[in-house]
Structure formats: structure tokens, C-alpha cells
Coordinates of C-alpha atoms and ligand atoms in Angstrom, one line a residue:
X652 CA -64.7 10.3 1.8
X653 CA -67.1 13.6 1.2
X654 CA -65.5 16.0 -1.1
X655 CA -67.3 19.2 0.7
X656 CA -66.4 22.9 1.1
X657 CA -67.3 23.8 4.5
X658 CA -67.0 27.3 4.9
X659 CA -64.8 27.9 8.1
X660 CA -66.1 31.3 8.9
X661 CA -69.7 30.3 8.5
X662 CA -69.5 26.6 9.3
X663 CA -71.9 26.0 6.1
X664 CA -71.9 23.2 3.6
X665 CA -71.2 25.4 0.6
X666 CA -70.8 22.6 -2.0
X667 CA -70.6 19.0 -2.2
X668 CA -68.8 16.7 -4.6
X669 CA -69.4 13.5 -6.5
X670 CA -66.6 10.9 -6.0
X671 CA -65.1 10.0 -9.1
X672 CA -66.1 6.1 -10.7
X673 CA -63.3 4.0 -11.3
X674 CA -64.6 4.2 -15.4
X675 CA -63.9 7.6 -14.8
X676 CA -60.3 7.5 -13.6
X677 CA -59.3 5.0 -16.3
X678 CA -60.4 6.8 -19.0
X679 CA -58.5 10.1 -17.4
X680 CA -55.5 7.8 -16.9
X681 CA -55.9 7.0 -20.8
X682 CA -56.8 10.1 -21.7
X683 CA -53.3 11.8 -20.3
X684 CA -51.2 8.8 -21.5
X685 CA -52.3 9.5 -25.4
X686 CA -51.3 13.5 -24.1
X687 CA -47.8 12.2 -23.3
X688 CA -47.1 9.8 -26.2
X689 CA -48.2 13.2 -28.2
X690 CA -46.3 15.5 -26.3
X691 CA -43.5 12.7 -26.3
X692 CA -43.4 12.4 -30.1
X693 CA -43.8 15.9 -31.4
X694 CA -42.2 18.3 -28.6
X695 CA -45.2 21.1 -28.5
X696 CA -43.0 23.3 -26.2
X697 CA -44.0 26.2 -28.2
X698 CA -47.8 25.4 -27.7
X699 CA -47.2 24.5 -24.0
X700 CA -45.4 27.9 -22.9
X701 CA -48.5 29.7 -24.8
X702 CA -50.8 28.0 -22.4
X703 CA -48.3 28.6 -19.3
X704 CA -48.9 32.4 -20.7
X705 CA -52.8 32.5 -21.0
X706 CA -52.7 30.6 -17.7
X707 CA -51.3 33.3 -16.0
X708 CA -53.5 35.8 -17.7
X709 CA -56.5 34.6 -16.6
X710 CA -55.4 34.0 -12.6
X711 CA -54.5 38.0 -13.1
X712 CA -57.7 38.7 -14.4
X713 CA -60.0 36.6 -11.9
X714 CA -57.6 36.9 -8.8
X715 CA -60.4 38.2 -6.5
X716 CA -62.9 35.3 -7.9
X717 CA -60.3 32.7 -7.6
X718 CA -59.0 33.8 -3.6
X719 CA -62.7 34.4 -3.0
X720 CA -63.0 30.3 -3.8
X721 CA -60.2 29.8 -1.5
X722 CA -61.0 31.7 1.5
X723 CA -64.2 29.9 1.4
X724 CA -63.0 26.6 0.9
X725 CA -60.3 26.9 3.7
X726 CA -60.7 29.9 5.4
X727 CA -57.5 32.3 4.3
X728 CA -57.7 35.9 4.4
X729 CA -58.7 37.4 1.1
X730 CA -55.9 40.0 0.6
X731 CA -54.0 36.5 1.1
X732 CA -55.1 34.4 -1.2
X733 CA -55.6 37.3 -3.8
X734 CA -51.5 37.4 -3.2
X735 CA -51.5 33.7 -3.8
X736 CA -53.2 34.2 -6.9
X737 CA -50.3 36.4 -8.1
X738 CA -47.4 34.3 -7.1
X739 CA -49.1 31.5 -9.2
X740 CA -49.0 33.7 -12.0
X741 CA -45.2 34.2 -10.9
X742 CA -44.5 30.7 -11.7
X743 CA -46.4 31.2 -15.2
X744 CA -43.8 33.6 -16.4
X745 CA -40.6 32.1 -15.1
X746 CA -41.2 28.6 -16.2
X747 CA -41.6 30.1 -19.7
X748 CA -39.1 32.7 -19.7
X749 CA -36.3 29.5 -18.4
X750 CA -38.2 27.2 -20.2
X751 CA -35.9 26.5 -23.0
X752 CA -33.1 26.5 -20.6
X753 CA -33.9 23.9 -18.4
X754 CA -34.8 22.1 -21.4
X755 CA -31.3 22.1 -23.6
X756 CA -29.3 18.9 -23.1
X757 CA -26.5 19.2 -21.4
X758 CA -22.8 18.3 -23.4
X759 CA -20.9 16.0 -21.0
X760 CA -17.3 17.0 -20.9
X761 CA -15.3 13.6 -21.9
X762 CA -12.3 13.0 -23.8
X763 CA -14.0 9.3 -24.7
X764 CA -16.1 10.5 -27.2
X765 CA -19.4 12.7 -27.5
X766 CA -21.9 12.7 -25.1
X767 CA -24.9 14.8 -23.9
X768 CA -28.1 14.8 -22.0
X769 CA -31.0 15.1 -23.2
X770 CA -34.1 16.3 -21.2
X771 CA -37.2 14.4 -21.6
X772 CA -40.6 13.9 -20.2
X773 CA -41.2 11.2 -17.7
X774 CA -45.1 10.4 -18.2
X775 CA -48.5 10.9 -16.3
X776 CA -47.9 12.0 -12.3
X777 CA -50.0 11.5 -9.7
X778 CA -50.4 14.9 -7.6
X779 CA -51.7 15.1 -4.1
X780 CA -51.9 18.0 -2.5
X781 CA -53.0 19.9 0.9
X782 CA -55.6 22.4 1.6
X783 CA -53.6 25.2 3.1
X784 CA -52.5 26.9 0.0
X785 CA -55.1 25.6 -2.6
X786 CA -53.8 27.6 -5.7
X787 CA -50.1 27.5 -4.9
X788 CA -49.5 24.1 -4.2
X789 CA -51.5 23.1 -7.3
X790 CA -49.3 26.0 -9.1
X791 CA -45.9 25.0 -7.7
X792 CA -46.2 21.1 -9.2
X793 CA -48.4 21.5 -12.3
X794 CA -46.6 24.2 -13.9
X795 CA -43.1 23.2 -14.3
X796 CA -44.5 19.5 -15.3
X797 CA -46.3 21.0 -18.0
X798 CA -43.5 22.4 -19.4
X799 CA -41.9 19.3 -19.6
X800 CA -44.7 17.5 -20.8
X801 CA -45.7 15.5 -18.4
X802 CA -49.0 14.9 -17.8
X803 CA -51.2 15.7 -14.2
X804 CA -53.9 13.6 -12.5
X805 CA -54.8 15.9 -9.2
X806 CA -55.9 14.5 -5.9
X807 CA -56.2 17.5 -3.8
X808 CA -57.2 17.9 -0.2
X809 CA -61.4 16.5 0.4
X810 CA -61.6 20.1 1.9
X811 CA -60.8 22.4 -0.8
X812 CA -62.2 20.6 -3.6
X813 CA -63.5 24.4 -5.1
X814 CA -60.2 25.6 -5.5
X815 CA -59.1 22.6 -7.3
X816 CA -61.7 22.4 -9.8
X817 CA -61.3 26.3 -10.0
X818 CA -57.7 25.8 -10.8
X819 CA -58.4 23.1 -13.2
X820 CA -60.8 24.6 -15.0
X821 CA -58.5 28.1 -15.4
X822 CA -56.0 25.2 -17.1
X823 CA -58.4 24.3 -19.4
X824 CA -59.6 27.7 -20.3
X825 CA -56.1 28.8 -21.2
X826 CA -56.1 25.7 -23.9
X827 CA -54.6 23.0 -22.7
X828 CA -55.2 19.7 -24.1
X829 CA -57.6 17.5 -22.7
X830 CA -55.5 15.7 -19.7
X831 CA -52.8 17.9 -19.2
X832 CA -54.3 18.5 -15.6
X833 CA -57.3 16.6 -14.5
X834 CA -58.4 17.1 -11.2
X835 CA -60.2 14.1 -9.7
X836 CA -62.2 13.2 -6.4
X837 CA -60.4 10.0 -5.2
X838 CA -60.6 7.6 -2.6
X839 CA -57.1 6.5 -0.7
X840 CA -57.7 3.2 -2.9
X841 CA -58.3 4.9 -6.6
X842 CA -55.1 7.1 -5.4
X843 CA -53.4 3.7 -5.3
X844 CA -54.6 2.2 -8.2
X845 CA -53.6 5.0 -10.0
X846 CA -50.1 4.8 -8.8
X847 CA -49.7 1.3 -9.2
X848 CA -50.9 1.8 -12.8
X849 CA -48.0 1.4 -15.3
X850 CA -48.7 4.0 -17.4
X851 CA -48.1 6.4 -14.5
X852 CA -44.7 7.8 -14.2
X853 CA -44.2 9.3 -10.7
X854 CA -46.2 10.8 -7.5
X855 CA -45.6 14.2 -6.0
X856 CA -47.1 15.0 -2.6
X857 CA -47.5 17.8 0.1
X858 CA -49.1 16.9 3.3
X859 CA -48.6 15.5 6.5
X860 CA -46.1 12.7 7.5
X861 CA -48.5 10.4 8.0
X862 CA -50.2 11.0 5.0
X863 CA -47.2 11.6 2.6
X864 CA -45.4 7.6 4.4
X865 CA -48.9 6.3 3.3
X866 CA -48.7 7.6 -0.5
X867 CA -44.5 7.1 -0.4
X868 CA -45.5 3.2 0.4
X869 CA -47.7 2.8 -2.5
X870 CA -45.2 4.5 -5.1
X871 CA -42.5 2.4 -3.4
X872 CA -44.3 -1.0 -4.0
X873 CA -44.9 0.0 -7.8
X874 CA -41.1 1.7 -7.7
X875 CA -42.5 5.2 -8.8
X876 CA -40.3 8.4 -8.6
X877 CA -41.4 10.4 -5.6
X878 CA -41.5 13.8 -4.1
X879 CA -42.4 14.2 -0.7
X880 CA -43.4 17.7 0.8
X881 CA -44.1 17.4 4.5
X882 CA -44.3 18.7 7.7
X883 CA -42.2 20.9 9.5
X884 CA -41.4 22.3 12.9
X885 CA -38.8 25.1 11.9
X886 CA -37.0 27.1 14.5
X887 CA -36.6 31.1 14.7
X888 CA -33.1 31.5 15.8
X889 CA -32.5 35.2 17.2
X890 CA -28.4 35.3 17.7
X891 CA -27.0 38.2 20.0
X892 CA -26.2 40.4 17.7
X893 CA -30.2 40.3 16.1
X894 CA -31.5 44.1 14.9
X895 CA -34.2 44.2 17.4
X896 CA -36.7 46.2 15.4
X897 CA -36.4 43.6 12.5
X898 CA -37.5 40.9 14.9
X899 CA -40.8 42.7 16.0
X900 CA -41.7 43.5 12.9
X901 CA -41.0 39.7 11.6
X902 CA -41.6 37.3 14.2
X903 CA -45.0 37.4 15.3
X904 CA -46.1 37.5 11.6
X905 CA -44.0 34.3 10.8
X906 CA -46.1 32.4 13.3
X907 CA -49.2 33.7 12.5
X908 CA -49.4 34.2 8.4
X909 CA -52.4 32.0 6.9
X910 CA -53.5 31.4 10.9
X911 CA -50.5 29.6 11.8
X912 CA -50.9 27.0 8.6
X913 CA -47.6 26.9 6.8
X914 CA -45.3 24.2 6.7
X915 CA -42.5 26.6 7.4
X916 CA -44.5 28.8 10.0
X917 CA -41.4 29.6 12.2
X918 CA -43.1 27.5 15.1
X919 CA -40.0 27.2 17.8
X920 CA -38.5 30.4 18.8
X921 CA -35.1 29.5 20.4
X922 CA -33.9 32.7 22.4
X923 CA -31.0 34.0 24.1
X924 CA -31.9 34.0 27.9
X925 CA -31.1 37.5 28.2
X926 CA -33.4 37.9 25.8
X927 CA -35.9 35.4 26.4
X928 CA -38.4 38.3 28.4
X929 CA -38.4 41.2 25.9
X930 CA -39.0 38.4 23.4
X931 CA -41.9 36.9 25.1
X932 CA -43.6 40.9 25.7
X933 CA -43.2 41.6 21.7
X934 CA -45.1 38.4 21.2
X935 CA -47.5 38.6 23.4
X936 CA -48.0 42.1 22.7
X937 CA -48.7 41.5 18.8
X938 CA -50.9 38.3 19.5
X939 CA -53.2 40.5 21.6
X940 CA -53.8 42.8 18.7
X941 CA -54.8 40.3 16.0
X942 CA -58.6 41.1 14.9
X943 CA -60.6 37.8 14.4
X944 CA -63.5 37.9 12.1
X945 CA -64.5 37.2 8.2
X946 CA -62.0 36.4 6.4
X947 CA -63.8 38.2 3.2
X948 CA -63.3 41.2 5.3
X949 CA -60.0 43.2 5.0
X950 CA -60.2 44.7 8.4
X951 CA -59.7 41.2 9.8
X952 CA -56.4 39.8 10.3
X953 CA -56.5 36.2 12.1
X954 CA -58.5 33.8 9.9
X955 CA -60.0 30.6 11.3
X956 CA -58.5 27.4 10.9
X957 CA -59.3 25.4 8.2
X958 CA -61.4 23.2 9.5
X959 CA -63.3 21.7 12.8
X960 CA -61.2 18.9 12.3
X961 CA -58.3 20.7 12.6
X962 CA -59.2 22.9 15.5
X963 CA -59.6 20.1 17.7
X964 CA -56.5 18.4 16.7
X965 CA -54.9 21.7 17.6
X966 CA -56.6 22.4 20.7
X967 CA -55.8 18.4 21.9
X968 CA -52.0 18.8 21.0
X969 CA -51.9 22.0 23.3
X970 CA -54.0 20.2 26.2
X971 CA -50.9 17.4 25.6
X972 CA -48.8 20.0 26.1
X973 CA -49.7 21.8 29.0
X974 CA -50.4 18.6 30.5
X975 CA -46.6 17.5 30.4
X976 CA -45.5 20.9 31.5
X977 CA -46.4 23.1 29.3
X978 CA -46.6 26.8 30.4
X979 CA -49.4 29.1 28.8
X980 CA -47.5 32.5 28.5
X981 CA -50.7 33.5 26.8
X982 CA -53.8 32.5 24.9
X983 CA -55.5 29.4 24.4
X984 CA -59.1 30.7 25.7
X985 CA -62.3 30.2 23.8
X986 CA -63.1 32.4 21.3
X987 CA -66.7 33.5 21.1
X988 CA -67.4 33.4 17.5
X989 CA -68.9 30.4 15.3
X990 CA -66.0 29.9 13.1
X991 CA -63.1 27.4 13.3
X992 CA -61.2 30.3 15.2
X993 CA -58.3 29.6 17.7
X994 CA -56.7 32.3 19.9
X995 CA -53.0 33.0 19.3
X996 CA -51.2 31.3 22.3
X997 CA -47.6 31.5 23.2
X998 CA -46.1 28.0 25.0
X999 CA -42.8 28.2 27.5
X1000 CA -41.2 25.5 29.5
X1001 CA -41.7 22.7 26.7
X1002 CA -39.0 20.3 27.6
X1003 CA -37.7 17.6 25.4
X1004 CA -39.3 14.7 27.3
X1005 CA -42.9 16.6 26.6
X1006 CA -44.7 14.4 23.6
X1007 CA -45.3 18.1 22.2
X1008 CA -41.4 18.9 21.7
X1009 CA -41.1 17.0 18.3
X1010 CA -44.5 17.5 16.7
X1011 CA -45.7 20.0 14.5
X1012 CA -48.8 22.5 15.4
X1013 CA -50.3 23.8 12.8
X1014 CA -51.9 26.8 14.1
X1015 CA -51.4 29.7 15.9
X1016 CA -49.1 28.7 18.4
X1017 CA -45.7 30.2 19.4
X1018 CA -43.5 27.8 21.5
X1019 CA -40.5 30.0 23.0
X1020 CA -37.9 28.3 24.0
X1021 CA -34.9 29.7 26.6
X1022 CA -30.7 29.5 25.7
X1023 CA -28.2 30.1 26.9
X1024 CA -25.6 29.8 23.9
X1025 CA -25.3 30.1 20.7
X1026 CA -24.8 26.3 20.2
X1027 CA -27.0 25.4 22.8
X1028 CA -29.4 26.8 20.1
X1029 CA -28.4 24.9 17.5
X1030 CA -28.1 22.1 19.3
X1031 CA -32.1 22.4 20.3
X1032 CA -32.7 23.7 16.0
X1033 CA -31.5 20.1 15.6
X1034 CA -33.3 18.0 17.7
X1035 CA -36.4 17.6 15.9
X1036 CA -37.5 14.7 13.2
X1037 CA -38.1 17.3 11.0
X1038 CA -36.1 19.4 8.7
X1039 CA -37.7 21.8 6.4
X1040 CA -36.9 25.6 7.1
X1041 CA -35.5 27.8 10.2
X1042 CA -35.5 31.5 10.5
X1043 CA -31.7 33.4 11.7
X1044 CA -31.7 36.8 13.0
X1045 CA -28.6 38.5 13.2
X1046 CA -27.1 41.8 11.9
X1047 CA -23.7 40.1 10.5
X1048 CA -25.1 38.2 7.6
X1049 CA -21.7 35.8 7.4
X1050 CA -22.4 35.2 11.3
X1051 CA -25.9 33.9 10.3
X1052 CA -25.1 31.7 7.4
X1053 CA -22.2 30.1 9.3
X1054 CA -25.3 29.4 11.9
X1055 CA -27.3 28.6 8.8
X1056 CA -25.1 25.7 7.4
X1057 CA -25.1 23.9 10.8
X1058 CA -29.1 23.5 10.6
X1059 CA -30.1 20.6 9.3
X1060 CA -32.8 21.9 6.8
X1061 CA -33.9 22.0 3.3
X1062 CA -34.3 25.8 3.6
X1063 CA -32.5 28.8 6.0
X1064 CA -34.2 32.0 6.0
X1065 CA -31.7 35.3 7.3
X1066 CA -33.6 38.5 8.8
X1067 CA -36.8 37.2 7.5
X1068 CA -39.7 34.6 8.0
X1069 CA -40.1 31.7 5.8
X1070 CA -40.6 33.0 1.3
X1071 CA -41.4 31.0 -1.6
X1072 CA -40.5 32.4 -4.9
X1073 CA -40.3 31.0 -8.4
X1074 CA -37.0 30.6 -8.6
X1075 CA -36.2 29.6 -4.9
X1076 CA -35.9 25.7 -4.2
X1077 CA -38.4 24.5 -2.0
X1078 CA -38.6 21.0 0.0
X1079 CA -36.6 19.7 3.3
X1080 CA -34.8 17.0 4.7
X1081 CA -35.2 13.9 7.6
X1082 CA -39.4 13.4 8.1
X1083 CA -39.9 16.8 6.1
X1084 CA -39.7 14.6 2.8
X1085 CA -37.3 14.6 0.1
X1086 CA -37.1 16.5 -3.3
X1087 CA -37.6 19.8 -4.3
X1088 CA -40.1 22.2 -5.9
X1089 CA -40.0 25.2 -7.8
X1090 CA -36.4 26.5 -9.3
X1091 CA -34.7 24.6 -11.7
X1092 CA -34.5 22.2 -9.1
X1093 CA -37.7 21.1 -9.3
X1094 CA -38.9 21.1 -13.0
X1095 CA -35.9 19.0 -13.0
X1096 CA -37.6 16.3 -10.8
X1097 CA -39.4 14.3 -13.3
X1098 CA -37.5 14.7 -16.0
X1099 CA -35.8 11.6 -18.3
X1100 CA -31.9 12.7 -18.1
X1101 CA -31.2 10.8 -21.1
X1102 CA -27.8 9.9 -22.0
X1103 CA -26.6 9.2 -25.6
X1104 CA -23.0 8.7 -26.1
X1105 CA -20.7 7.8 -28.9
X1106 CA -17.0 6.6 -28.0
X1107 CA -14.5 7.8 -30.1
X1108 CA -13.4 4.2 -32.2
Ligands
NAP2135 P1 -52.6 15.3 4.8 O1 -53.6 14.8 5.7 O2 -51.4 14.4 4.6 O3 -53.3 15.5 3.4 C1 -52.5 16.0 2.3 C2 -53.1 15.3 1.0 O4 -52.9 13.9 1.1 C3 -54.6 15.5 0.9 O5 -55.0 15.5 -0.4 C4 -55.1 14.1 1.5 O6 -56.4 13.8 1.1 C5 -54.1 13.2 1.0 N1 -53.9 11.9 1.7 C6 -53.7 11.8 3.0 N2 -53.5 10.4 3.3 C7 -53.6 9.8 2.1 C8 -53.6 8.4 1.7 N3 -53.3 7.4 2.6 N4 -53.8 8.1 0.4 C9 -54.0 9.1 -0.5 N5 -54.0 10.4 -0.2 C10 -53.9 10.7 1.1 O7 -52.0 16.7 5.2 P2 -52.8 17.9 5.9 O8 -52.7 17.7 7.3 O9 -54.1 18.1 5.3 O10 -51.9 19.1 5.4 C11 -51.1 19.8 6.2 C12 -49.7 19.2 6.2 O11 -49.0 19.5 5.0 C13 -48.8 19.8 7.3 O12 -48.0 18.9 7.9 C14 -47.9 20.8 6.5 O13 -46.7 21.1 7.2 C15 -47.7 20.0 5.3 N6 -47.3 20.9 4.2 C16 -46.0 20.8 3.7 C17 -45.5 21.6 2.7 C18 -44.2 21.5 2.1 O14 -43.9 22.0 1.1 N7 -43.3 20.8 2.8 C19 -46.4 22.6 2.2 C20 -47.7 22.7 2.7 C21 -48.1 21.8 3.7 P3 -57.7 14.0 2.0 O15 -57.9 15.5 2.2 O16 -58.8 13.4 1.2 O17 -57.4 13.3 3.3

């Protein structure tokens, strides 16, 4: 497996990268398992939120350098990743602001005796992560962990390996200890060597189903504590009594943010049929506007896709789809430019025996859906293998969260496309994984809960 960055705009081989030796991964694996037993033995909280602190310094400082790394690893808009950037910094200052919160043990109520729970760090992880937020994803598991004082061995996406390094490097330069986050070019079979490897703790991973069952087996075998961040194929619910304006303004941007590439992209709108037309104009309409073009340049607004790779997985899941059905309200033409662009296209008529209706496109494409209840909408949310996010429009905000808490997701999002913010959990349900990231939920993930209790004698 090539470690490359392959410029999407230009189609260039920017960089390539040497796969890491197996010397090379023991001696990281030994390396962060001396930084645990030290962290272990001697706390070093103090020293740890210091680095959280410098960290975010420097992604301030360098946030153009760092999204420039990223758009031309994966493609992203600029102005995006610069706003990645600063949301990574986010995370710097509210793990160390909660920091000794989430910490403190906890004083178990009992009438036996005393008991607490004491909060303790759980030994090296194993990260994996995707391509389609290089920084953030990085940001989201690494930062928390640190504070806890666990150890991080990186294996990020073969197609962003820029931004990882970039983001590893930014760790070290804040002063972290040799270890703390080590990012390393692994093959599938070094990533399971170094789970199986007892003096690794736990795996966290963000990808695809397919790859996240693959990684989940391997921790399984070796009983490893696992998060699993996958795929999604979240619905945008508009209810009858939706604020119009609200909708335009939101919907065709929750499809199309980072070209279509977020787990929670809203990417099934279910609509009222008395709705369904106006719907389909305000989509179409906004998909006509989008500017292709360099993604270095702030007049564009569509970025290619990340890859060729994924452009042709894209444009064979919509072939699949039209050919079982599938309407093409609009799009799906070529587009005459050399990057890894794909038009914004708008699906109808998918119907539930279509192989389409229960995968996830990552990419541009809106599939509408037509109602003609409120539970029939539900009903359709439901039925789908996944379970990450939805979207709920409506201008009675009880209305919407009663429709919320009859979704079966990790996440429900009211008036608004999908967020991610420091303190919000992130992380779904059924084929969208298990676990959570971010919040206190998450630093809470790979953490020893430890018990010590005296009876009363
Ligand atoms: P992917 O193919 O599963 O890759 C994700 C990471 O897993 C990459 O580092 C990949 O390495 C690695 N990987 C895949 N198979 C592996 C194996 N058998 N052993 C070890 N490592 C393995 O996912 P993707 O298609 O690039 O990423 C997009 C997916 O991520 C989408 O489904 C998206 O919805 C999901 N996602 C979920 C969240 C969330 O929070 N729930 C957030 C963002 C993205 P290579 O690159 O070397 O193959």
C-alpha cells in the first residue's frame, strides 16, 4: 500500500511515503509503553494540559499552512479546512479547561462502606482514521487521550498521509514526549500486529463499515476495547410545519459541505408530498449554482472528491442506481475539468428493493424521497442499517424532538445540518459503529474506571 498525496485538483503525485519496517513499529510500540508506565506512575496532568495549550497555539498560528496540506492531500476547500484547523484548536481548550473534571473520581453513594472511582489511563491505542477530515479526526481522538494519558500510534488514511505527519509533527513541536502520538505508515497486517500486541490497550477507528468490521475483528480476537466511527446514511426530515426559508438556506448545504464527504452529510431527504416539488426546485436550483474549480481558490465552492478511487465508486453506485429505477432529477453529467470533480445530482424514485436504498454515497448526491405522513417518514428514517445522525425541520421545537426520539440514531440535529463541537457527543448506532467521541463522553472511553472500596466492618 503506497502512502501518496495525490493532489485531487491537479491529479499530481505530490509526495510519496516510506512504509514503516516492522523494527520501526516495535520500537514506537516500546517507545509509548515506557510514556504510559511514566505517565501511569507520576500523573503529569499539569505538563500534559501545557502541551494541549501550545498545541492549540501553534494550529492558530499555521492554520492556512496546515488546511493548505489538507486541501492538497484530499481536495477540501481552503476556507474549509482553515475552519477545521480552528475547531481542532476548540478541542485544545476544552479538554483542558474540563480536564480536571473529567479526571476527579467519582464517590459512590453506599451505605456499605466507602467507595469511589478513580479515573485512570488505559495504555497505548491504536488510531485509524479516514481522509475526509484529516486534522479533525486526528484532533477528535488524540486530544482527549492525551489528557488521560494514554498513549497514540496513528494509522491514518494512505491518502492523506501529509496531514498526518503535519499533525504529528505540530504534537511534537508543542512538547510532547516522545510517543505520545506517533504517526506511522502501516500495512493492514502491521495494523494487526500492533493490536494484537499486549502492550496495546484499545483501537479507535473512523471509516467505512467494511473497513471499521475488518479492524473490529482483529481487536475482537485480541479482546481490545473498541470504538467504531462509521458510515452513515442520515435522513433530512422536513415536518409540515418546517420554516421554509430555514430549509433553503440549510439543506442543499448539508449535502454538499466538504463535496458531499461527511459521515453525517444529510443524504436522504424524506418530504411531505405536498412538498415534495418546491423541495426538489430549491435543490436543484442551489446545485446549479455551485462553482467547481481549485480548491486553493476562495471563489470556488464545490471541491473535487478525494480521490479517483472514489469518483468511480461514486459514479458506479449512481449507475446502480438509475439502473434499478433510479430517476436523475438532475446532474450526474461529466464535468469538463481534470480534477476528481463530480456534478451535484439529485436522485427520486429510489425504492426500497433498489441495492442503492441502504448504502451510503459519499458524494454529492441528494436522494429525495416522497411522504405522505409524518410516520410514514419515520418509518422510511428507520429503515436503513445505519444509524448515525438525521436532520428535523420544524418550527415547534417539542414537535421535532418528539420526531427526534423515534429515530434510531446516535445524533438528531433540529433546524440545522449535521455540527460537531467539543463538547457535543459524536458516534451512532446499528452499522454506524458504537462509542462516542468528543464530550465527556468520549475522553471517557478509554479510561480505567477503577473501583476501591472499603466495607464498613
Ligand atoms: P475506510 O476505507 O474504512 O478507511 C478508513 C481507515 O481505515 C483508513 O486509514 C484505512 O486505511 C483504514 N483501513 C481500512 N481497512 C483496513 C484494514 N482492513 N486494516 C487496517 N486498516 C484499515 O474508510 P473511507 O472510505 O476511506 O472513509 C470514509 C468512511 O468513513 C465513510 O463511510 C464515512 O461515513 C466514514 N466516516 C465516519 C465518521 C464518523 O464519525 N462516524 C467520520 C468520518 C468518516 P487505507 O487508507 O490505507 O485503506
Amino acid at each position: 500500500m503506497a502512502y501518496q498525496t495525490v493532489n485531487p485538483y491537479t491529479n499530481e503525485v505530490e509526495k510519496t511515503f516510506k512504509n514503516t519496517s516492522d523494527e520501526e513499529l516495535e520500537q514506537s510500540l516500546a517507545t509509548a509503553h515506557q510514556l504510559y508506565l511514566s505517565w501511569r506512575n507520576n500523573d503529569q496532568l499539569e505538563e500534559r494540559k501545557k502541551v494541549i495549550l501550545k498545541l492549540a497555539e501553534i494550529l492558530r498560528a499555521h492554520r492556512k499552512d496546515f488546511a493548505t496540506i489538507m486541501t492538497k492531500d484530499m481536495g477540501k476547500l481552503l476556507s474549509k479546512a482553515e475552519g477545521e484547523v480552528d475547531l481542532c484548536a476548540s478541542f485544545c481548550d476544552y479538554y483542558v479547561a474540563h480536564a480536571d473534571q473529567f479526571l476527579s473520581p467519582d464517590v459512590i453513594a453506599t451505605t456499605s462502606g466507602r467507595a469511589k472511582v478513580i479515573k485512570q489511563s488505559l495504555g497505548i491505542l491504536v488510531a485509524v482514521e479516514p481522509w475526509n477530515f484529516p486534522f479533525y479526526q486526528i484532533a477528535r481522538v488524540f486530544i482527549p487521550n492525551f489528557i488521560v494519558g494514554n498513549p497514540m500510534i496513528l494509522k491514518d488514511a494512505s491518502n492523506c498521509p501529509a496531514s498526518a505527519q503535519a499533525f504529528a509533527d505540530a504534537v511534537k513541536d508543542a512538547g510532547a514526549p516522545e510517543g505520545s502520538l506517533t504517526n506511522l505508515f502501516l500495512n493492514y497486517d502491521q495494523v494487526s500486529k500492533a493490536i494484537a500486541d499486549q502492550r496495546v490497550a484499545g483501537v479507535c477507528l473512523t471509516g467505512s463499515e467494511r473497513g471499521g468490521a475488518a479492524v473490529a475483528k482483529e481487536a475482537g480476537a485480541s479482546l481490545k476495547k473498541n470504538t467504531m466511527e462509521l458510515g452513515g446514511n442520515d435522513a433530512f426530515i422536513i415536518l409540515d410545519d418546517a420554516d421554509w426559508n430555514l430549509v433553503e438556506q440549510v439543506a442543499p448545504s448539508a449535502r454538499l459541505y466538504n463535496a458531499g464527504q461527511v459521515c453525517t452529510s444529510s443524504k436522504r431527504f424524506i418530504v411531505l408530498a405536498k412538498d415534495y416539488d418546491r423541495f426538489l426546485k430549491i435543490m436543484k436550483n442551489a446545485f446549479s449554482k455551485v462553482k467547481m474549480g481549485d480548491p486553493l481558490d476562495s471563489a470556488t465552492t464545490l471541491a473535487p472528491l478525494s480521490s479517483k478511487k472514489a469518483k468511480d465508486k461514486l459514479q458506479a453506485q449512481v449507475d446502480l442506481a438509475v439502473k434499478n429505477g433510479a430517476k436523475v432529477y438532475y446532474g450526474n453529467q461529466p464535468v469538463d475539468l481534470p480534477g476528481q470533480f463530480f456534478m451535484p445530482t439529485i436522485l427520486t424514485n429510489i425504492t426500497p428493493d433498489n441495492p442503492i436504498f441502504d448504502q451510503e454515497m459519499f458524494g454529492p448526491i441528494a436522494s429525495v424521497y416522497k411522504v405522505d405522513t409524518e410516520e410514514e417518514a419515520i418509518a422510511l428514517a428507520n429503515n436503513s442499517s445505519y444509524g448515525l445522525g438525521n436532520t428535523i425541520f420544524s418550527s415547534n421545537y417539542k414537535h421535532a424532538e418528539r420526531v427526534a426520539a423515534q429515530i434510531e440514531t446516535g445524533m438528531s440535529w433540529i433546524n440545522d445540518g449535521w455540527a460537531s463541537l467539543p463538547e457535543l457527543p459524536f458516534g451512532g448506532v446499528k452499522h454506524s459503529g458504537y462509542g462516542r467521541e468528543l464530550s465527556g463522553y468520549g475522553i471517557e472511553e478509554f479510561m480505567n474506571k477503577h473501583l476501591i472500596y472499603e466495607p464498613r466492618h
